[in-house]
Each structure stands twice: as structure tokens, then as C-alpha cells.
GROMACS .gro file of C-alpha atoms in nm:
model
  323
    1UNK     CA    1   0.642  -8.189 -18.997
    2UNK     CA    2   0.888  -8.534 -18.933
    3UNK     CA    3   0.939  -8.350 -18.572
    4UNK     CA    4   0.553  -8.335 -18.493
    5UNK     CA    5   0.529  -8.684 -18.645
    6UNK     CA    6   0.775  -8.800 -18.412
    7UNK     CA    7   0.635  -8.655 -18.117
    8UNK     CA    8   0.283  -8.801 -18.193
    9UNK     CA    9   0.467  -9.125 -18.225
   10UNK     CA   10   0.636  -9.123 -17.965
   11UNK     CA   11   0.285  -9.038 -17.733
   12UNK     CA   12   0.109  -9.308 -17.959
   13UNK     CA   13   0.287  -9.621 -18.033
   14UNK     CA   14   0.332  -9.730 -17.671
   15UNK     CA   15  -0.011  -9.778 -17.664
   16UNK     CA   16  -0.006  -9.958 -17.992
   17UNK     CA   17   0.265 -10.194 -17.855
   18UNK     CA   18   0.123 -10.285 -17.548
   19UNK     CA   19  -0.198 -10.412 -17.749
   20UNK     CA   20   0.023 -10.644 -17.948
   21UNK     CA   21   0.204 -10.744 -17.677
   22UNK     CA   22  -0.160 -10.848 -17.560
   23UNK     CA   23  -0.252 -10.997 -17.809
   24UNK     CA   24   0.074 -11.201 -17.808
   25UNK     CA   25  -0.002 -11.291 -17.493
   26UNK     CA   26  -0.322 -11.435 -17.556
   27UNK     CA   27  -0.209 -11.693 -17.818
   28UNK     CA   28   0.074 -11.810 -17.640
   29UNK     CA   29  -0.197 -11.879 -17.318
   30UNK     CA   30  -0.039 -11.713 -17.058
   31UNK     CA   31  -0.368 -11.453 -17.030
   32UNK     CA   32  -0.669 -11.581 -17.097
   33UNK     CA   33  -1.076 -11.459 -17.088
   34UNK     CA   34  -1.086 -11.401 -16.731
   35UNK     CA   35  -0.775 -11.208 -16.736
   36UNK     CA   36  -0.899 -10.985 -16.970
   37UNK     CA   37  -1.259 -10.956 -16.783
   38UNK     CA   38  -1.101 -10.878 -16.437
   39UNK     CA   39  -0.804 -10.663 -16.604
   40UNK     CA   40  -1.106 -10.433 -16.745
   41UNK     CA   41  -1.276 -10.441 -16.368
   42UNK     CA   42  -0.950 -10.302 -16.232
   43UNK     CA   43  -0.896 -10.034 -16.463
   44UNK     CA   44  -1.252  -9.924 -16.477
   45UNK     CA   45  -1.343  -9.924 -16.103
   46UNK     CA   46  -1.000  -9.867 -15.953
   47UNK     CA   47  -0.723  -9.726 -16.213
   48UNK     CA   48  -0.914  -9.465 -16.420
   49UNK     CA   49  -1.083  -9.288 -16.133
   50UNK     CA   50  -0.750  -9.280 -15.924
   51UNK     CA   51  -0.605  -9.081 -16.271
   52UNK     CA   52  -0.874  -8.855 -16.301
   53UNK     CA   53  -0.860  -8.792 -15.946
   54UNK     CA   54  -0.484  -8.695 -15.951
   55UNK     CA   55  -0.528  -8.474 -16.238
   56UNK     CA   56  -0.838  -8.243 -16.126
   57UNK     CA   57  -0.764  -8.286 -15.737
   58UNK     CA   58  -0.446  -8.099 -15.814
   59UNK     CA   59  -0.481  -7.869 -16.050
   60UNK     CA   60  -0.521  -7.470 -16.061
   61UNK     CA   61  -0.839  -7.441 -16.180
   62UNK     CA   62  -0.940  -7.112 -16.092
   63UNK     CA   63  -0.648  -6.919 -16.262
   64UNK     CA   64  -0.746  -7.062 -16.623
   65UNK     CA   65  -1.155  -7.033 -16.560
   66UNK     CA   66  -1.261  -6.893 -16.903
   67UNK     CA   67  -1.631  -6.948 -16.871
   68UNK     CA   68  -1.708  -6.950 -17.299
   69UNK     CA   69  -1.477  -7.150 -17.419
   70UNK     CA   70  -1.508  -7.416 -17.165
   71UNK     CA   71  -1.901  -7.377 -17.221
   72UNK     CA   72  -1.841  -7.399 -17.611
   73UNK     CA   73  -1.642  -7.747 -17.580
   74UNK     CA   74  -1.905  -7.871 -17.323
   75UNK     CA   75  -2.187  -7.809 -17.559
   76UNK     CA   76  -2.019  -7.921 -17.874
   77UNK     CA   77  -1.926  -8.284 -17.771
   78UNK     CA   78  -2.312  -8.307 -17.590
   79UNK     CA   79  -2.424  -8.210 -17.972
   80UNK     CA   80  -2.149  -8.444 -18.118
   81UNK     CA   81  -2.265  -8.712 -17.911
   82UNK     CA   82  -2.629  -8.682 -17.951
   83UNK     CA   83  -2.596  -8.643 -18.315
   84UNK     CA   84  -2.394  -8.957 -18.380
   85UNK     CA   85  -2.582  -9.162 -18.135
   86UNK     CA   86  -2.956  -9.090 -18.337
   87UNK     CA   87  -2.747  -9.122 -18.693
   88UNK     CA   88  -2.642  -9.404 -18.551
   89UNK     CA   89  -2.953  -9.607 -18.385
   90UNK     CA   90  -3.148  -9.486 -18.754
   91UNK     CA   91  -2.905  -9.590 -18.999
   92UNK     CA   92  -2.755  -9.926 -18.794
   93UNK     CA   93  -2.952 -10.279 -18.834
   94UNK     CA   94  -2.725 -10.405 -18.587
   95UNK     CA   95  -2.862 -10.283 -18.275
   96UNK     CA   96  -2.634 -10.441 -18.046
   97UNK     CA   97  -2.335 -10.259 -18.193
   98UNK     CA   98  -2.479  -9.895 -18.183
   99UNK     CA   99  -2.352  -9.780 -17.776
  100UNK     CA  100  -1.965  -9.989 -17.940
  101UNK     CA  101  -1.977  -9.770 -18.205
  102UNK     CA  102  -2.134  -9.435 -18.082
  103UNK     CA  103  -1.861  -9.453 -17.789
  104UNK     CA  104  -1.590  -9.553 -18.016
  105UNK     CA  105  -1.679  -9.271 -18.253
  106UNK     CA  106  -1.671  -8.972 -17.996
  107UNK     CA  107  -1.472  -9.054 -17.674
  108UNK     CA  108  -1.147  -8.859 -17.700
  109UNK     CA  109  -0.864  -9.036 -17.498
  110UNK     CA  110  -0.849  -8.724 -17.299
  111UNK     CA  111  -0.696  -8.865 -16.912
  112UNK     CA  112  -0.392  -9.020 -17.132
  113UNK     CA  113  -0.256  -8.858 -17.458
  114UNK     CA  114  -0.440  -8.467 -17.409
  115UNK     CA  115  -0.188  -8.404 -17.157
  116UNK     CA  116   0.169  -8.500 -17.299
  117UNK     CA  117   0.032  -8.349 -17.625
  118UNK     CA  118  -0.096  -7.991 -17.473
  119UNK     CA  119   0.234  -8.038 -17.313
  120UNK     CA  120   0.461  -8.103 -17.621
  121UNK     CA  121   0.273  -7.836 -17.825
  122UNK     CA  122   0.271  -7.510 -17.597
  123UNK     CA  123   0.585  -7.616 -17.377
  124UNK     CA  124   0.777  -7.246 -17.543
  125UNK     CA  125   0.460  -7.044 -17.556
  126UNK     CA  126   0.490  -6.715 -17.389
  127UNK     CA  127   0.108  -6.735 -17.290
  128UNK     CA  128   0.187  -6.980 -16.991
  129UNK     CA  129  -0.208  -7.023 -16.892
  130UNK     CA  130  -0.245  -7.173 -17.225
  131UNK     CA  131  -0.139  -7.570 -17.085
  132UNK     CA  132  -0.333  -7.498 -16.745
  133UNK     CA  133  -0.657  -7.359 -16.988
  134UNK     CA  134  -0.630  -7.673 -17.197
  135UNK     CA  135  -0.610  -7.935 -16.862
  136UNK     CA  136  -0.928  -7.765 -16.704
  137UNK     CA  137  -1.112  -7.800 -17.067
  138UNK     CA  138  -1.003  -8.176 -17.016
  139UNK     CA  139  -1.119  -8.191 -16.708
  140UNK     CA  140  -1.472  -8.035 -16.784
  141UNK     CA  141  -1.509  -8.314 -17.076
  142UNK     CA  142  -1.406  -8.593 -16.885
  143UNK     CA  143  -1.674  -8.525 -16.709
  144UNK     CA  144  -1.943  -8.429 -17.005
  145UNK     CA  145  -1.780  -8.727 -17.195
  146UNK     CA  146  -1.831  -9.017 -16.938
  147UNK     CA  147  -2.134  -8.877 -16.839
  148UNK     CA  148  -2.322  -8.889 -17.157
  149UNK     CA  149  -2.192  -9.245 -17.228
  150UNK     CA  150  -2.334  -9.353 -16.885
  151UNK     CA  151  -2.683  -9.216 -17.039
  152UNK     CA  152  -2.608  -9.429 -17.372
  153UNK     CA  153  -2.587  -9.761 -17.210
  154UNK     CA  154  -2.840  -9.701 -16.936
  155UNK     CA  155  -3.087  -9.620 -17.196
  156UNK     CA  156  -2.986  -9.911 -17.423
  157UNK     CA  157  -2.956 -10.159 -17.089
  158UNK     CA  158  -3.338 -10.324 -17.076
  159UNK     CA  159  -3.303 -10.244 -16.686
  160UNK     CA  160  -3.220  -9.889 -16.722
  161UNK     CA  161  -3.638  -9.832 -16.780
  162UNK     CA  162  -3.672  -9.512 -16.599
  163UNK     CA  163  -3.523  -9.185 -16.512
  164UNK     CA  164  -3.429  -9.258 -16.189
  165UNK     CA  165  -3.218  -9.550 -16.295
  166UNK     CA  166  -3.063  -9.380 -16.544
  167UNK     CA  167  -2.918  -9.141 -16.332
  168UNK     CA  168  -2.832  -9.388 -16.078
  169UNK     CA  169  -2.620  -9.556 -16.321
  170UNK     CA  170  -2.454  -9.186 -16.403
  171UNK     CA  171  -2.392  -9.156 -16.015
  172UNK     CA  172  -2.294  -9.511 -15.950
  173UNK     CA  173  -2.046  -9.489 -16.256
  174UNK     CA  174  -1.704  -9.517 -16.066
  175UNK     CA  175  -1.553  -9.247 -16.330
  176UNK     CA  176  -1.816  -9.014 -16.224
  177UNK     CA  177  -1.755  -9.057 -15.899
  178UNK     CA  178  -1.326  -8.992 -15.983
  179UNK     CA  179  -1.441  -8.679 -16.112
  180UNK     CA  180  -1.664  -8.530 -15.780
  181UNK     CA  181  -1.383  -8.669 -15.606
  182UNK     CA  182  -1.100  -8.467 -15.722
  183UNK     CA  183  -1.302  -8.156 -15.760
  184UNK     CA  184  -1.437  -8.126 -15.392
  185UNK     CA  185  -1.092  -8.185 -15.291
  186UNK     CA  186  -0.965  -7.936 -15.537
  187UNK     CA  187  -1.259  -7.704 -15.344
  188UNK     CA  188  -1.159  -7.770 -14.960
  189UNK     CA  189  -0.789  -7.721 -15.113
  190UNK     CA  190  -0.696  -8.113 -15.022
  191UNK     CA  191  -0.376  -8.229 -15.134
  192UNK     CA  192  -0.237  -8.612 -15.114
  193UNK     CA  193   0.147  -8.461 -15.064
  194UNK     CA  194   0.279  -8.313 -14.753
  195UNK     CA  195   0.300  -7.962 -14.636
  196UNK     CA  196   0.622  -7.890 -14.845
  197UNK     CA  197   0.496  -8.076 -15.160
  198UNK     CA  198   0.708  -8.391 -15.075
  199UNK     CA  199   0.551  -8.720 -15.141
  200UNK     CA  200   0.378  -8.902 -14.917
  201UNK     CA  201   0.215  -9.308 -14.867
  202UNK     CA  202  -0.135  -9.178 -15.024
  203UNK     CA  203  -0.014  -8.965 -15.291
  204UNK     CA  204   0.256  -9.296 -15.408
  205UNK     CA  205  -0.036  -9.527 -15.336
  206UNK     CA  206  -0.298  -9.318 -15.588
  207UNK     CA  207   0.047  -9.300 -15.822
  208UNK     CA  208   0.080  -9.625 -15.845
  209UNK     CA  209  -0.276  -9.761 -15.908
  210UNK     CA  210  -0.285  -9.493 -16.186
  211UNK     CA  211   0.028  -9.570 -16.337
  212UNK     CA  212  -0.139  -9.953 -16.429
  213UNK     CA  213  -0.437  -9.769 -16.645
  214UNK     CA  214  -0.279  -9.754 -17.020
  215UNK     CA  215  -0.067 -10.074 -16.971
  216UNK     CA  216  -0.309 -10.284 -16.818
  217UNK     CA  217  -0.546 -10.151 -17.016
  218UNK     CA  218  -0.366 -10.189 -17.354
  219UNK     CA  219  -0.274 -10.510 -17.284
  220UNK     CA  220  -0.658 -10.632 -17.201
  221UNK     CA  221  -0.727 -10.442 -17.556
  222UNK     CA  222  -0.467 -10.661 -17.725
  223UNK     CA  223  -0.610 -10.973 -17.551
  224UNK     CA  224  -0.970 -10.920 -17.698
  225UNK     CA  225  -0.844 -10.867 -18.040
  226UNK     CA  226  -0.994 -11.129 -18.239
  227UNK     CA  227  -0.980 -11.132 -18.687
  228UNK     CA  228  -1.307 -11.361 -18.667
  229UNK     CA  229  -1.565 -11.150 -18.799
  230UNK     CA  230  -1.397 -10.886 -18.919
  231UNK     CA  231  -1.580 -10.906 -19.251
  232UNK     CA  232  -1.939 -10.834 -19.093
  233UNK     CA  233  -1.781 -10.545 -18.821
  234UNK     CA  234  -1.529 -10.389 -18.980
  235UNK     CA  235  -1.766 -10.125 -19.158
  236UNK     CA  236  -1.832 -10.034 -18.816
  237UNK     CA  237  -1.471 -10.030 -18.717
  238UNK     CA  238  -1.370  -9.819 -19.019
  239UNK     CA  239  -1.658  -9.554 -19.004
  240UNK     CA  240  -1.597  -9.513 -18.630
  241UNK     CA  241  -1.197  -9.472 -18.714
  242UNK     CA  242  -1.337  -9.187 -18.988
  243UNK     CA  243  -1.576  -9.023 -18.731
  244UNK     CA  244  -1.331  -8.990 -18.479
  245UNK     CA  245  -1.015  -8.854 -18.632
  246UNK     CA  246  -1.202  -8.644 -18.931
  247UNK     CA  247  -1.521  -8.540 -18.903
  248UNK     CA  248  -1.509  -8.491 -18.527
  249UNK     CA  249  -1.178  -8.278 -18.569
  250UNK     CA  250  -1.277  -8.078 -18.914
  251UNK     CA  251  -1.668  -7.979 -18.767
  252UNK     CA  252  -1.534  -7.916 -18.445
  253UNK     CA  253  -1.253  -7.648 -18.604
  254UNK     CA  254  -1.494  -7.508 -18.883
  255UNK     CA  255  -1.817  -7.453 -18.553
  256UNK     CA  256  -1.521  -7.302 -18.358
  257UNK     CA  257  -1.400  -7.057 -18.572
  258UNK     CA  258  -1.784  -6.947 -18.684
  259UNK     CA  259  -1.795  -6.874 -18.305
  260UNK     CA  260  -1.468  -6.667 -18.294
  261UNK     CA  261  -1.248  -6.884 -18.166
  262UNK     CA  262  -0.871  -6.809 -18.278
  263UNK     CA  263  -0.510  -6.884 -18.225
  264UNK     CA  264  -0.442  -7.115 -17.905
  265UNK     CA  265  -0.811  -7.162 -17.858
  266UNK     CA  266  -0.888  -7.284 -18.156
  267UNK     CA  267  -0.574  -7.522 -18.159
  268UNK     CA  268  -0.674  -7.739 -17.837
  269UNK     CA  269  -0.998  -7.732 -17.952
  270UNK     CA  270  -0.843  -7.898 -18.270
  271UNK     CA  271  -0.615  -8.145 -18.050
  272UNK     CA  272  -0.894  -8.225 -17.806
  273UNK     CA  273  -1.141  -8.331 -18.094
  274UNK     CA  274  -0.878  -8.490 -18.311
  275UNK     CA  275  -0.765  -8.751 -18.029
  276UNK     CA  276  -0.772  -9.106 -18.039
  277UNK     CA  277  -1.013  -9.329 -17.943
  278UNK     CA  278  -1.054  -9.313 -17.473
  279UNK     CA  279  -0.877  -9.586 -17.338
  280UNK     CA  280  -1.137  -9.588 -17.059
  281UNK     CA  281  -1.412  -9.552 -17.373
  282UNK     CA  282  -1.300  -9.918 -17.473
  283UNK     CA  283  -1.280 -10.058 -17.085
  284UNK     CA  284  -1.604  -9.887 -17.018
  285UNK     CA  285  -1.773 -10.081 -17.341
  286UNK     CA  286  -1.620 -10.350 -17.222
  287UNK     CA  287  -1.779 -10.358 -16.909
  288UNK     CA  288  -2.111 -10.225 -16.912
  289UNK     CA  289  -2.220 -10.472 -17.190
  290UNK     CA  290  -2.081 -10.284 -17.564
  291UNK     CA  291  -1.932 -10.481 -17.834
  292UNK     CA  292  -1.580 -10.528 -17.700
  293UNK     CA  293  -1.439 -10.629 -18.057
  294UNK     CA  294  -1.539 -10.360 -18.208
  295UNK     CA  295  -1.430 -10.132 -17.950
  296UNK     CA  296  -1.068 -10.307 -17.895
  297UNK     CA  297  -1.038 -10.274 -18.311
  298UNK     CA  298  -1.140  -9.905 -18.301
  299UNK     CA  299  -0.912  -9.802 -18.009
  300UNK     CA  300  -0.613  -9.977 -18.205
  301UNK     CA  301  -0.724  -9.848 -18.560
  302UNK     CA  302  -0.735  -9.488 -18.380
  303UNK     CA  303  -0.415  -9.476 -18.203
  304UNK     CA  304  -0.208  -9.582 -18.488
  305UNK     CA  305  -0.363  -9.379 -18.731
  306UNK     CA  306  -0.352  -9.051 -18.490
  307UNK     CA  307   0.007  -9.007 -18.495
  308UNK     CA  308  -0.034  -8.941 -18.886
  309UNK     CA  309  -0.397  -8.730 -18.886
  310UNK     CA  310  -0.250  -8.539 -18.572
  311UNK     CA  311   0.040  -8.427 -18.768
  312UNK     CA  312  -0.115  -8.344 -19.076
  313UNK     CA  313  -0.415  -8.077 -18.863
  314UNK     CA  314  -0.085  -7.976 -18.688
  315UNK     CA  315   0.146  -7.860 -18.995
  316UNK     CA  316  -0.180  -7.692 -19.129
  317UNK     CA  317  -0.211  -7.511 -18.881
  318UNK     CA  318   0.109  -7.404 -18.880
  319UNK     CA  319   0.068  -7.337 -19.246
  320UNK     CA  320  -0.244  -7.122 -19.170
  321UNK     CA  321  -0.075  -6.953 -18.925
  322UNK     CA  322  -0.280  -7.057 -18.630
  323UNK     CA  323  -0.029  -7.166 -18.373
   0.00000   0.00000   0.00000
């Protein structure tokens, strides 16, 4: 169990760090407001696209193409969403914070930390389509997941008043676009390296730019952390934090195995639902008009917290004989 912790650590606390350094930042003036605001443009237009890109434009997709259990996890965080968002707008007199909480209560950091930890969890399995089978499932939700937010603000947004606009601001959403990107090119079998895999000025170029998203991101996190107000937000800080790394996780294993989901499957299910807080969930917030304090709090909350609630579904699945 200590090893698992450490591992989860290890994938976590960077992120954690770069927040206070942030945050540090901020009170000794050397970022400010604007910093922050045009740190979040960068990252959300530029940074997180170029990621997403990299990872679907390259990846084998067709060898790991298990039609049900990429439908399953498609369907269940469309039903997770949906369900939190009307809990949400019934129960919540704050208006204003519902799309900061809703996105802060479902958005898995999937581009970032379902990687290294698919990678640190399977790295001696015999089975060696299980990795590849968990990256396309990322994939897939990256796409369900930003998607359905881009629906939650549009519909919130007092312009977004019909249809059309609402899937306007779904196709105009620069994440969205990352996405169609790197699977056409994936398709027409594009690659940014040369003909022998070596690197080349485009794929160091898209390296680069994607390489700023968690630190620049972080760091704009840490600069909009704020402790006035925490009294009147912090229930929605601390239910969020709840939502995401328990009842997401625990409903998400129990509606899997009903379904017949075992072994492997039913472990990156697990890890996929039992992520953090999306660093992109927090920039996206951030930019399309959300509560930024209450999605900086919930993406710090999350990511500190994960490295303990990831361990503890991990040893009980081990216990249980799962994985």
C-alpha cells in the first residue's frame, strides 16, 4: 500500500506544488490578474488542444477498439453528468456557482494524470493491450467530457438561447476542435515525426506548447486562490471534492460490475472515475465565465486528496482480487 501511495504522490504533488508556488507568486506581486487571465487563454486555446492532439493523433487505436466497454464509459459519464448537473441546478440557490461546481464535480483530469497512472499500474501485465485499451477509453471521454461541459455553459450563458448556438459553442470550443484534429490525422495515418520516427521542427514545436499545460496551468490555479469567502463556498468546494473522488468512483465500480465488467476492465474504469479534478475543467471554468474560486479550490482539494482515495480503491482491489 506505502508503494501505491508513493506512486500516486509522486503523479500528484507536482501539481499541488506548482499551485502554491502560484499562489506564492501572487502575494509577492510578481503575477498579477492579467497574468492569470491570459495564462488561462494560453492553456485553453493553445496548450490543451496541442496535448490532446499528440495523444490521439498518435495512438493505435484500432488494435484496442472494444466497442462495449468504450460505449459503457461513454454513457456512464453522459448519465453522471446529467444527473449531477439537474441535482445540482434543483438543490443550489446559488445559481451562478452550479456550471463551477457541476464541472468541478465530474471532469476527470484525464489528458494529465490517466496516463502515468494506466502506465504505473499495468506496466508488468502480461495482457499488453490493456495500457493501449485504457488511452483510447481516455481519448473517447475527453471527448464526451469536454463536450458535455461545452453544453453546460452554453445553456447557462444568456447568449447561448438556441440550438444552433449551442452547438456552435461545442464546435468553436478549441478542445473540441484538439480532439477532430488528432483523430482525422490518426485516420489519413499523419504523423508529426519523420519517416524513421525521429523528431522533427513540428512534432518539438507541438512538444513544447504541450509541455506548458500542467505548469502554467497550476501556477494560474495557485494565483486565483483566494481564503476570502471561503465560509459561504466552501460547502460547494467540499461536496464537489466528495462527488468527485467517492461517489463518482464507488457508482461507477458498483454500475460496472452489474454490467459484467471484471478484472482489468473494471480497474480503469475505477482509475478513470476516481481521478482528480481536469486541469483543463478548472481553465475551461475559468474562461467561459464559471466560478474560478471555486474551481481553483476544488482542483487543489482533489489533487491532494487523490493520492490517498487512489490508494485506498487500489489496495482493495488488490484485496478483492481484482487486479
Amino acid at each position: 500500500m506505502l508503494q501505491h501511495m508513493t506512486l500516486s504522490l509522486h503523479t500528484t504533488l507536482p501539481f499541488v506544488l506548482l499551485a502554491v508556488l502560484g499562489f506564492f507568486l501572487k502575494r509577492r506581486g510578481l503575477i498579477d490578474d492579467s497574468f492569470v487571465t491570459m495564462g488561462n487563454k494560453i492553456v485553453f486555446y493553445f496548450a490543451i488542444p496541442v496535448t490532446i492532439f499528440e495523444h490521439i493523433h498518435r495512438a493505435d487505436l484500432s488494435a484496442v477498439f472494444v466497442p462495449e466497454f468504450l460505449l459503457f464509459n461513454s454513457l456512464w459519464l453522459i448519465f453522471f453528468f446529467l444527473a449531477t448537473w439537474g441535482l445540482a441546478y434543483k438543490f443550489m440557490r446559488d445559481r451562478g456557482a452550479v456550471t463551477a461546481f457541476v464541472n468541478s464535480a465530474y471532469r476527470s483530469s484525464l489528458s494529465t494524470v490517466a496516463p502515468p497512472l494506466l502506465g504505473l499500474m499495468f506496466y508488468s501485465a502480461q495482457d499488453a493491450s490493456i495500457i493501449p485499451k485504457g488511452i483510447l477509453a481516455v481519448s473517447v471521454l475527453l471527448i464526451v467530457s469536454y463536450s458535455t461541459a461545452s453544453v453546460m455553459f452554453a445553456v447557462h450563458d444568456p447568449r447561448a438561447a438556441s440550438v444552433s448556438r449551442v452547438l456552435l459553442s461545442i464546435a468553436k470550443n478549441p478542445v473540441v476542435i484538439g480532439v477532430v484534429v488528432g483523430l482525422s490525422f490518426n485516420a489519413l495515418g499523419w504523423r508529426l515525426v519523420g519517416a524513421y520516427g525521429e523528431a522533427t521542427f513540428m512534432s518539438n514545436t507541438v512538444n513544447a506548447l504541450g509541455g506548458l499545460t500542467m505548469p502554467l496551468a497550476m501556477i494560474c490555479v495557485g494565483g486565483s486562490l483566494t481564503f476570502g469567502g471561503f465560509d459561504k463556498k466552501s460547502k460547494y468546494v467540499i461536496v464537489a471534492t466528495v462527488v468527485k473522488l467517492f461517489i463518482m468512483p464507488i457508482v461507477a465500480i458498483f454500475t460496472a460490475w452489474l454490467f459484467g465488467f471484471r478484472g482489468s476492465d473494471l480497474t480503469i474504469i475505477m482509475l478513470l472515475n476516481a481521478l482528480p479534478m481536469a486541469v483543463g475543467a478548472y481553465v475551461m471554468q475559468a474562461e467561459l465565465g464559471g466560478d474560478s474560486y471555486i474551481g481553483a479550490s476544488a482542483l487543489v482539494l482533489t489533487m491532494v486528496l487523490s493520492a490517498f482515495t487512489l490508494t485506498l480503491f487500489i489496495f482493495l482491489f488488490r484485496v478483492a482480487g481484482v487486479i
